[in-house]
PDB file of C-alpha atoms in Angstrom:
ATOM      1  CA  MET A  27     -11.226   6.965  -6.407  1.00 54.00           C
ATOM      2  CA  TYR A  28     -10.215   9.397  -3.648  1.00 55.00           C
ATOM      3  CA  GLY A  29     -11.694  12.693  -4.732  1.00 52.00           C
ATOM      4  CA  THR A  30     -10.109  16.099  -4.157  1.00 53.00           C
ATOM      5  CA  LEU A  31     -11.768  16.753  -0.797  1.00 51.00           C
ATOM      6  CA  PHE A  32     -10.927  13.341   0.671  1.00 57.00           C
ATOM      7  CA  SER A  33      -7.329  13.558  -0.590  1.00 57.00           C
ATOM      8  CA  LYS A  34      -6.887  16.913   1.152  1.00 59.00           C
ATOM      9  CA  LEU A  35      -8.226  15.481   4.412  1.00 57.00           C
ATOM     10  CA  TYR A  36      -6.318  12.172   4.210  1.00 59.00           C
ATOM     11  CA  ASP A  37      -3.303  13.356   6.188  1.00 62.00           C
ATOM     12  CA  ALA A  38      -5.300  15.795   8.289  1.00 59.00           C
ATOM     13  CA  PHE A  39      -7.369  12.922   9.721  1.00 54.00           C
ATOM     14  CA  GLY A  40      -4.187  11.034  10.555  1.00 54.00           C
ATOM     15  CA  TRP A  41      -4.398   8.283   7.917  1.00 58.00           C
ATOM     16  CA  ASN A  42      -0.728   8.940   7.138  1.00 63.00           C
ATOM     17  CA  PHE A  43       0.295   7.329  10.440  1.00 70.00           C
ATOM     18  CA  TYR A  44       0.590   3.876   8.863  1.00 80.00           C
ATOM     19  CA  PRO A  45       3.098   4.723   6.087  1.00 84.00           C
ATOM     20  CA  GLU A  46       5.136   6.638   8.691  1.00 87.00           C
ATOM     21  CA  GLU A  47       5.096   3.605  10.996  1.00 89.00           C
ATOM     22  CA  PHE A  48       5.785   1.213   8.109  1.00 92.00           C
ATOM     23  CA  ALA A  49       8.754   3.320   7.002  1.00 95.00           C
ATOM     24  CA  GLN A  50      10.453   2.911  10.378  1.00 94.00           C
ATOM     25  CA  LEU A  51       9.700  -0.824  10.340  1.00 94.00           C
ATOM     26  CA  LEU A  52      11.104  -1.100   6.825  1.00 96.00           C
ATOM     27  CA  LEU A  53      14.322   0.722   7.729  1.00 97.00           C
ATOM     28  CA  LYS A  54      14.858  -1.612  10.692  1.00 97.00           C
ATOM     29  CA  TRP A  55      14.154  -4.632   8.481  1.00 97.00           C
ATOM     30  CA  MET A  56      16.726  -3.532   5.894  1.00 97.00           C
ATOM     31  CA  GLU A  57      19.294  -3.008   8.651  1.00 97.00           C
ATOM     32  CA  GLU A  58      18.502  -6.362  10.250  1.00 96.00           C
ATOM     33  CA  GLN A  59      18.755  -8.201   6.910  1.00 95.00           C
ATOM     34  CA  HIS A  60      21.853  -6.239   5.779  1.00 96.00           C
ATOM     35  CA  ILE A  61      20.040  -5.138   2.632  1.00 96.00           C
ATOM     36  CA  ASN A  62      21.441  -2.132   0.779  1.00 96.00           C
ATOM     37  CA  VAL A  63      18.702  -0.200  -1.024  1.00 97.00           C
ATOM     38  CA  ARG A  64      19.712   2.687  -3.267  1.00 98.00           C
ATOM     39  CA  SER A  65      16.414   3.173  -5.098  1.00 98.00           C
ATOM     40  CA  MET A  66      12.798   2.290  -4.364  1.00 98.00           C
ATOM     41  CA  LEU A  67       9.316   2.579  -5.834  1.00 98.00           C
ATOM     42  CA  ASP A  68       6.142   2.727  -3.758  1.00 98.00           C
ATOM     43  CA  ILE A  69       3.075   1.618  -5.744  1.00 97.00           C
ATOM     44  CA  GLY A  70      -0.164   2.920  -4.271  1.00 94.00           C
ATOM     45  CA  CYS A  71       1.900   5.673  -2.644  1.00 94.00           C
ATOM     46  CA  GLY A  72      -1.021   7.847  -1.516  1.00 90.00           C
ATOM     47  CA  THR A  73       0.199  11.264  -0.402  1.00 90.00           C
ATOM     48  CA  GLY A  74       3.847  10.180  -0.584  1.00 94.00           C
ATOM     49  CA  VAL A  75       4.704   9.784   3.115  1.00 93.00           C
ATOM     50  CA  LEU A  76       6.669   6.520   2.789  1.00 96.00           C
ATOM     51  CA  CYS A  77       8.693   7.885  -0.144  1.00 97.00           C
ATOM     52  CA  HIS A  78       9.503  11.016   1.833  1.00 96.00           C
ATOM     53  CA  VAL A  79      10.801   9.152   4.895  1.00 96.00           C
ATOM     54  CA  LEU A  80      12.976   6.793   2.836  1.00 97.00           C
ATOM     55  CA  GLN A  81      14.332   9.653   0.724  1.00 97.00           C
ATOM     56  CA  GLU A  82      15.345  11.380   3.968  1.00 97.00           C
ATOM     57  CA  HIS A  83      17.378   8.253   4.747  1.00 97.00           C
ATOM     58  CA  GLY A  84      19.360   8.463   1.511  1.00 97.00           C
ATOM     59  CA  ILE A  85      17.215   6.222  -0.701  1.00 98.00           C
ATOM     60  CA  LYS A  86      16.218   7.555  -4.128  1.00 98.00           C
ATOM     61  CA  ALA A  87      12.431   7.319  -3.934  1.00 98.00           C
ATOM     62  CA  HIS A  88       9.705   7.210  -6.596  1.00 98.00           C
ATOM     63  CA  GLY A  89       5.942   6.996  -6.119  1.00 98.00           C
ATOM     64  CA  MET A  90       2.955   5.883  -8.185  1.00 97.00           C
ATOM     65  CA  ASP A  91      -0.755   5.878  -7.375  1.00 95.00           C
ATOM     66  CA  LEU A  92      -4.032   5.351  -9.227  1.00 93.00           C
ATOM     67  CA  SER A  93      -5.570   8.518  -7.758  1.00 89.00           C
ATOM     68  CA  GLU A  94      -4.689  11.729  -9.582  1.00 90.00           C
ATOM     69  CA  ASN A  95      -5.757  13.664  -6.488  1.00 87.00           C
ATOM     70  CA  MET A  96      -3.388  11.726  -4.214  1.00 89.00           C
ATOM     71  CA  ILE A  97      -0.531  12.238  -6.690  1.00 94.00           C
ATOM     72  CA  ALA A  98      -1.279  15.967  -6.833  1.00 91.00           C
ATOM     73  CA  MET A  99      -1.046  16.108  -3.036  1.00 90.00           C
ATOM     74  CA  ALA A 100       2.221  14.136  -3.018  1.00 93.00           C
ATOM     75  CA  LYS A 101       3.808  16.413  -5.652  1.00 96.00           C
ATOM     76  CA  ASP A 102       2.730  19.484  -3.718  1.00 94.00           C
ATOM     77  CA  LYS A 103       4.143  18.181  -0.416  1.00 93.00           C
ATOM     78  CA  TYR A 104       7.363  16.633  -1.746  1.00 97.00           C
ATOM     79  CA  PRO A 105       8.312  18.328  -5.043  1.00 98.00           C
ATOM     80  CA  GLU A 106      11.810  16.797  -4.916  1.00 98.00           C
ATOM     81  CA  ILE A 107      10.416  13.262  -5.379  1.00 98.00           C
ATOM     82  CA  PRO A 108       9.125  11.934  -8.747  1.00 98.00           C
ATOM     83  CA  PHE A 109       5.455  10.909  -8.495  1.00 98.00           C
ATOM     84  CA  GLU A 110       3.207   9.720 -11.308  1.00 97.00           C
ATOM     85  CA  GLN A 111      -0.341   8.545 -11.799  1.00 96.00           C
ATOM     86  CA  GLY A 112      -0.759   4.942 -12.937  1.00 96.00           C
ATOM     87  CA  ASN A 113      -2.500   1.620 -12.474  1.00 96.00           C
ATOM     88  CA  MET A 114      -0.371  -0.981 -10.681  1.00 96.00           C
ATOM     89  CA  ILE A 115      -1.916  -3.741 -12.824  1.00 97.00           C
ATOM     90  CA  THR A 116      -0.506  -2.275 -16.025  1.00 96.00           C
ATOM     91  CA  TYR A 117       2.198   0.120 -14.805  1.00 96.00           C
ATOM     92  CA  ASP A 118       5.630  -0.379 -16.343  1.00 93.00           C
ATOM     93  CA  THR A 119       8.814   1.665 -16.442  1.00 95.00           C
ATOM     94  CA  GLN A 120      12.310   1.477 -17.872  1.00 95.00           C
ATOM     95  CA  LEU A 121      13.754   2.314 -14.444  1.00 97.00           C
ATOM     96  CA  ARG A 122      15.037  -0.458 -12.191  1.00 97.00           C
ATOM     97  CA  PHE A 123      14.634  -0.448  -8.405  1.00 98.00           C
ATOM     98  CA  ASP A 124      16.287  -2.304  -5.539  1.00 98.00           C
ATOM     99  CA  LEU A 125      13.007  -2.285  -3.617  1.00 98.00           C
ATOM    100  CA  VAL A 126       9.326  -2.026  -4.528  1.00 98.00           C
ATOM    101  CA  THR A 127       6.790  -1.515  -1.741  1.00 98.00           C
ATOM    102  CA  SER A 128       3.018  -1.373  -1.437  1.00 97.00           C
ATOM    103  CA  THR A 129       1.267  -0.519   1.825  1.00 93.00           C
ATOM    104  CA  CYS A 130      -2.157   0.154   3.335  1.00 88.00           C
ATOM    105  CA  ASP A 131      -3.515  -3.105   1.806  1.00 91.00           C
ATOM    106  CA  ALA A 132      -3.253  -1.630  -1.696  1.00 93.00           C
ATOM    107  CA  MET A 133      -2.731  -5.106  -3.191  1.00 96.00           C
ATOM    108  CA  ASN A 134      -6.082  -6.181  -1.720  1.00 96.00           C
ATOM    109  CA  HIS A 135      -7.700  -3.542  -3.947  1.00 94.00           C
ATOM    110  CA  ILE A 136      -6.986  -5.806  -6.933  1.00 97.00           C
ATOM    111  CA  LEU A 137     -10.078  -8.029  -6.994  1.00 97.00           C
ATOM    112  CA  ASP A 138      -9.166 -10.436  -9.806  1.00 97.00           C
ATOM    113  CA  PRO A 139      -6.382 -12.951  -8.994  1.00 97.00           C
ATOM    114  CA  ALA A 140      -5.296 -12.916 -12.659  1.00 97.00           C
ATOM    115  CA  GLU A 141      -4.845  -9.130 -12.497  1.00 98.00           C
ATOM    116  CA  LEU A 142      -2.994  -9.479  -9.200  1.00 98.00           C
ATOM    117  CA  GLU A 143      -0.554 -11.849 -10.904  1.00 98.00           C
ATOM    118  CA  GLN A 144      -0.220  -9.387 -13.786  1.00 98.00           C
ATOM    119  CA  ALA A 145       0.710  -6.613 -11.348  1.00 98.00           C
ATOM    120  CA  MET A 146       3.291  -8.918  -9.765  1.00 98.00           C
ATOM    121  CA  ARG A 147       4.792  -9.716 -13.181  1.00 98.00           C
ATOM    122  CA  HIS A 148       5.230  -6.010 -13.863  1.00 98.00           C
ATOM    123  CA  VAL A 149       6.917  -5.499 -10.495  1.00 98.00           C
ATOM    124  CA  HIS A 150       9.272  -8.369 -11.351  1.00 98.00           C
ATOM    125  CA  THR A 151      10.324  -6.626 -14.581  1.00 97.00           C
ATOM    126  CA  TYR A 152      11.262  -3.318 -12.961  1.00 97.00           C
ATOM    127  CA  LEU A 153      13.041  -4.823  -9.975  1.00 98.00           C
ATOM    128  CA  ALA A 154      16.814  -4.995 -10.266  1.00 97.00           C
ATOM    129  CA  PRO A 155      18.337  -8.497 -10.009  1.00 97.00           C
ATOM    130  CA  GLY A 156      18.324  -9.498  -6.350  1.00 97.00           C
ATOM    131  CA  GLY A 157      15.741  -6.803  -5.583  1.00 97.00           C
ATOM    132  CA  TYR A 158      12.868  -7.145  -3.129  1.00 98.00           C
ATOM    133  CA  PHE A 159       9.107  -6.652  -3.397  1.00 98.00           C
ATOM    134  CA  LEU A 160       7.584  -6.092   0.041  1.00 98.00           C
ATOM    135  CA  PHE A 161       3.912  -5.416   0.687  1.00 97.00           C
ATOM    136  CA  ASP A 162       1.275  -5.833   3.361  1.00 95.00           C
ATOM    137  CA  LEU A 163      -1.832  -7.970   3.058  1.00 95.00           C
ATOM    138  CA  LEU A 164      -5.052  -7.928   5.044  1.00 93.00           C
ATOM    139  CA  LYS A 165      -5.710 -10.663   7.557  1.00 91.00           C
ATOM    140  CA  GLU A 166      -9.267 -11.948   7.689  1.00 84.00           C
ATOM    141  CA  GLY A 167      -9.746 -10.642  11.233  1.00 78.00           C
ATOM    142  CA  GLU A 168      -8.939  -7.066  10.228  1.00 78.00           C
ATOM    143  CA  THR A 169     -12.117  -6.705   8.203  1.00 80.00           C
ATOM    144  CA  ALA A 170     -14.956  -7.456  10.614  1.00 82.00           C
ATOM    145  CA  GLU A 171     -18.146  -5.633   9.673  1.00 86.00           C
ATOM    146  CA  CYS A 172     -18.921  -2.590  11.791  1.00 86.00           C
ATOM    147  CA  ASP A 173     -21.481   0.184  12.151  1.00 89.00           C
ATOM    148  CA  PRO A 174     -20.619   3.658  10.816  1.00 87.00           C
ATOM    149  CA  GLU A 175     -17.962   5.250  13.021  1.00 85.00           C
ATOM    150  CA  ASP A 176     -17.095   8.944  13.264  1.00 84.00           C
ATOM    151  CA  LEU A 177     -13.353   9.490  12.848  1.00 76.00           C
ATOM    152  CA  GLY A 178     -13.343  13.201  13.658  1.00 78.00           C
ATOM    153  CA  GLU A 179     -14.073  16.658  12.309  1.00 78.00           C
ATOM    154  CA  ILE A 180     -11.787  19.257  10.760  1.00 73.00           C
ATOM    155  CA  ASP A 181     -12.877  22.701   9.545  1.00 76.00           C
ATOM    156  CA  GLY A 182     -16.526  21.691   9.643  1.00 81.00           C
ATOM    157  CA  THR A 183     -15.985  18.456   7.701  1.00 80.00           C
ATOM    158  CA  ARG A 184     -16.803  15.230   9.543  1.00 85.00           C
ATOM    159  CA  LEU A 185     -15.520  11.866   8.326  1.00 82.00           C
ATOM    160  CA  GLN A 186     -17.437   8.622   8.869  1.00 86.00           C
ATOM    161  CA  PHE A 187     -16.069   5.152   8.142  1.00 84.00           C
ATOM    162  CA  GLN A 188     -17.776   1.770   7.858  1.00 90.00           C
ATOM    163  CA  ILE A 189     -16.658  -1.768   6.969  1.00 90.00           C
ATOM    164  CA  GLY A 190     -19.158  -4.095   5.297  1.00 93.00           C
ATOM    165  CA  ARG A 191     -19.269  -7.132   3.036  1.00 93.00           C
ATOM    166  CA  THR A 192     -20.746  -7.528  -0.423  1.00 92.00           C
ATOM    167  CA  PRO A 193     -22.907 -10.556  -1.348  1.00 92.00           C
ATOM    168  CA  GLU A 194     -19.809 -11.916  -3.150  1.00 91.00           C
ATOM    169  CA  GLY A 195     -17.804 -11.800   0.069  1.00 90.00           C
ATOM    170  CA  LEU A 196     -15.667  -8.778  -0.833  1.00 93.00           C
ATOM    171  CA  VAL A 197     -14.780  -6.217   1.806  1.00 92.00           C
ATOM    172  CA  ASN A 198     -16.540  -2.881   1.255  1.00 92.00           C
ATOM    173  CA  LEU A 199     -14.933   0.188   2.827  1.00 86.00           C
ATOM    174  CA  LYS A 200     -17.350   3.103   2.877  1.00 87.00           C
ATOM    175  CA  ILE A 201     -16.122   6.608   3.638  1.00 83.00           C
ATOM    176  CA  GLU A 202     -18.550   9.530   3.863  1.00 86.00           C
ATOM    177  CA  LEU A 203     -17.780  13.211   4.392  1.00 83.00           C
ATOM    178  CA  PHE A 204     -20.389  15.398   6.063  1.00 89.00           C
ATOM    179  CA  ARG A 205     -20.869  19.143   6.362  1.00 87.00           C
ATOM    180  CA  ASP A 206     -23.742  20.298   8.560  1.00 84.00           C
ATOM    181  CA  GLU A 207     -25.083  16.715   8.538  1.00 84.00           C
ATOM    182  CA  GLU A 208     -25.238  16.746   4.732  1.00 90.00           C
ATOM    183  CA  ILE A 209     -23.209  14.140   2.823  1.00 90.00           C
ATOM    184  CA  VAL A 210     -20.832  15.990   0.491  1.00 84.00           C
ATOM    185  CA  GLN A 211     -18.785  13.023  -0.707  1.00 81.00           C
ATOM    186  CA  THR A 212     -18.958   9.221  -0.585  1.00 85.00           C
ATOM    187  CA  GLU A 213     -16.080   6.856  -1.390  1.00 83.00           C
ATOM    188  CA  GLU A 214     -16.581   3.096  -1.586  1.00 86.00           C
ATOM    189  CA  ILE A 215     -13.581   0.820  -1.962  1.00 86.00           C
ATOM    190  CA  ARG A 216     -13.796  -2.923  -2.571  1.00 92.00           C
ATOM    191  CA  GLU A 217     -11.091  -5.307  -1.388  1.00 94.00           C
ATOM    192  CA  ARG A 218     -10.548  -9.047  -1.683  1.00 96.00           C
ATOM    193  CA  ILE A 219      -9.052 -11.103   1.125  1.00 95.00           C
ATOM    194  CA  TYR A 220      -6.312 -13.372  -0.254  1.00 96.00           C
ATOM    195  CA  ALA A 221      -4.956 -16.354   1.639  1.00 94.00           C
ATOM    196  CA  PRO A 222      -1.150 -16.067   2.038  1.00 94.00           C
ATOM    197  CA  GLU A 223      -0.573 -19.379   0.255  1.00 96.00           C
ATOM    198  CA  VAL A 224      -2.515 -18.117  -2.781  1.00 96.00           C
ATOM    199  CA  VAL A 225      -0.414 -14.964  -2.923  1.00 97.00           C
ATOM    200  CA  GLU A 226       2.787 -16.987  -2.606  1.00 97.00           C
ATOM    201  CA  GLN A 227       1.724 -19.152  -5.565  1.00 97.00           C
ATOM    202  CA  LEU A 228       0.918 -16.089  -7.682  1.00 98.00           C
ATOM    203  CA  LEU A 229       4.302 -14.512  -6.906  1.00 98.00           C
ATOM    204  CA  LYS A 230       6.143 -17.673  -7.947  1.00 97.00           C
ATOM    205  CA  LYS A 231       4.104 -17.821 -11.170  1.00 97.00           C
ATOM    206  CA  ALA A 232       5.096 -14.203 -11.760  1.00 97.00           C
ATOM    207  CA  GLY A 233       8.769 -15.207 -11.674  1.00 97.00           C
ATOM    208  CA  PHE A 234       9.919 -14.589  -8.111  1.00 97.00           C
ATOM    209  CA  ALA A 235      12.455 -17.116  -6.884  1.00 88.00           C
ATOM    210  CA  GLN A 236      11.990 -16.670  -3.143  1.00 96.00           C
ATOM    211  CA  VAL A 237       8.758 -15.793  -1.336  1.00 97.00           C
ATOM    212  CA  TRP A 238       7.981 -15.417   2.374  1.00 95.00           C
ATOM    213  CA  CYS A 239       4.817 -14.466   4.238  1.00 96.00           C
ATOM    214  CA  THR A 240       4.981 -13.513   7.902  1.00 96.00           C
ATOM    215  CA  ASP A 241       3.312 -11.385  10.548  1.00 95.00           C
ATOM    216  CA  GLN A 242       6.694 -10.830  12.247  1.00 94.00           C
ATOM    217  CA  LEU A 243       8.803  -8.753   9.893  1.00 94.00           C
ATOM    218  CA  LEU A 244      11.490  -8.192  12.516  1.00 94.00           C
ATOM    219  CA  ARG A 245      13.167 -10.805  14.668  1.00 89.00           C
ATOM    220  CA  ASP A 246      11.527 -11.153  18.088  1.00 86.00           C
ATOM    221  CA  SER A 247       8.803  -8.622  17.202  1.00 89.00           C
ATOM    222  CA  GLU A 248       5.175  -9.049  18.199  1.00 90.00           C
ATOM    223  CA  HIS A 249       2.727 -10.603  15.765  1.00 91.00           C
ATOM    224  CA  ALA A 250       1.322  -7.828  13.574  1.00 91.00           C
ATOM    225  CA  ALA A 251      -2.333  -7.357  12.689  1.00 89.00           C
ATOM    226  CA  THR A 252      -1.399  -7.708   9.027  1.00 92.00           C
ATOM    227  CA  TRP A 253       0.623 -10.085   6.839  1.00 96.00           C
ATOM    228  CA  PHE A 254       3.914  -8.951   5.346  1.00 96.00           C
ATOM    229  CA  VAL A 255       4.804 -10.582   2.036  1.00 98.00           C
ATOM    230  CA  ILE A 256       8.415 -10.527   0.823  1.00 98.00           C
ATOM    231  CA  ALA A 257       9.433 -11.680  -2.647  1.00 98.00           C
ATOM    232  CA  ARG A 258      12.955 -11.590  -4.039  1.00 98.00           C
ATOM    233  CA  LYS A 259      14.011 -11.555  -7.668  1.00 98.00           C
ATOM    234  CA  GLU A 260      16.831 -13.888  -8.657  1.00 96.00           C
ATOM    235  CA  GLU A 261      20.323 -12.458  -8.844  1.00 91.00           C
ATOM    236  CA  LYS A 262      22.036 -12.809 -12.213  1.00 78.00           C
TER     237      LYS A 262
END
């Protein structure tokens, strides 16, 4: 997933805008809720943008991603932050964090509900008591099928993006890179749409005491195009 060429172009094509935007939203949310976060882990961290912004605001950040190429980019850009390659379904650590995040619909990449619950159980273990797990989740309307769309060209490389559906009803994200009209790389990513109530049930089975799902993370904010899921571990 996410080969070397695509990883290098990820930020260049502006796909880092969402973690930058989410970081500002997250900081406002923590301030609004009077939540003190000293350490955080971003699972599915991509090129490390969210970790970088939070570290700049005094939070000890860590990042983990399935893609070795994305992790290599993150380490190169932000050598002061610990990044490691891993699978969020099985990832575990002896460290404990006040906050665990996952953005850019990374949780939708887990296609099996049982494996999604397993990932949630692992998050529960490496959250500190009273810690929060906050992630975004695709809404059904975000994944309408579309024809191939050109997203731009940089240094002779053109990126094309298309959303489709598989016969099983999964979302299929297809990314193709062209040079001189020749396809040089194709990435296909499958995602499952989960109903918020299903995700809430899985989080409670995984051990979380309090779970919320909302499209208004901040008070009096507009309804977002995505769901935000917040789960809190019991204090002891």
